[in-house]
């Protein structure tokens, strides 16, 4: 393999890297193609070809075993991690799992705030991604929305709405951020990020408390955003109709798994919904148990959600945004990823041989390394700039 050829497509200079230096400095096993720039292999073994890039399949298999060792530790906080609660203006508290940066780097990297999807909680990031990104110099914070994980349960017995969840995130960021973070949302958490992006502030804006216990729009500024296997701006409805027409059996399975919550009792259905076929049964069983316990009440009222869709376009102040899709996603089809990418600048990365839960799946590291590379190119702060407050609020 001769090396890597970088092809800038904008007014950017990206030096060509040898394979050795590329892995040493970017730790990237997955070549990606973005709208702003592209990186491709001159020669590669067996490849998957996508509209937005070429990804060699052989490279994504090399680190699969790492996920097994992580999964064996479920679920205990790892060294350097802590769990606390962040009190909202309403008096309710949301769970925060924190993992401070553990490596010294030339650049001060932005803090990362991770938001989970339906039936998940902060723990889903703490298993693999928080340790990985902390080791790369990022202060990491994973939140559990109200009614999920160890967060408080609202009296309504519903977690909230797109707006109230985004306001809770905004309050956390406003209370804790000394510098703009990158907001990472997975699945339904991605839709909440999209609502945030529609109302993100300028540097001069000063968000203030409103009467309902959250931050008024506009929301605090961001250094970047990542939408991973995200619900598209129009919601899941169009994807459900496409599934019903083209893959009726898959459509029935998705409905039974998620709407009827059969993933909590059927191991095979849980695996097919969230994980790759080659994930070990022991990992699936442990994750299934955690998923079953994560959601105490519905994350959102679906009727209210449908009335609020589609999500408004990103504001003119929205930061650089990366959209990630997974080739073997059982929940979201590629057309849904492309819809989201079109709304946010067409920066779409498609992960080969990867299932919906990219942060827990057998190839989680490849996804994390690709994200790390994008963050360095698009969201790094210069040395000397301030970072997040690491001391947790209680």
mmCIF file of C-alpha atoms in Angstrom, residues 158 160-161 300-309:
data_model
loop_
_atom_site.group_PDB
_atom_site.id
_atom_site.type_symbol
_atom_site.label_atom_id
_atom_site.label_comp_id
_atom_site.label_asym_id
_atom_site.label_seq_id
_atom_site.Cartn_x
_atom_site.Cartn_y
_atom_site.Cartn_z
ATOM 1 C CA UNK A 158 -42.498 11.871 29.742
ATOM 2 C CA UNK A 160 -39.638 16.017 27.486
ATOM 3 C CA UNK A 161 -39.896 17.581 24.035
ATOM 4 C CA UNK A 300 -40.482 12.125 24.170
ATOM 5 C CA UNK A 301 -44.186 12.424 23.414
ATOM 6 C CA UNK A 302 -44.407 11.222 19.812
ATOM 7 C CA UNK A 303 -47.612 13.145 19.076
ATOM 8 C CA UNK A 304 -45.996 16.404 20.147
ATOM 9 C CA UNK A 305 -42.884 15.449 18.211
ATOM 10 C CA UNK A 306 -44.754 14.953 14.943
ATOM 11 C CA UNK A 307 -46.344 18.369 15.336
ATOM 12 C CA UNK A 308 -42.883 19.969 15.627
ATOM 13 C CA UNK A 309 -41.399 18.345 12.504
#
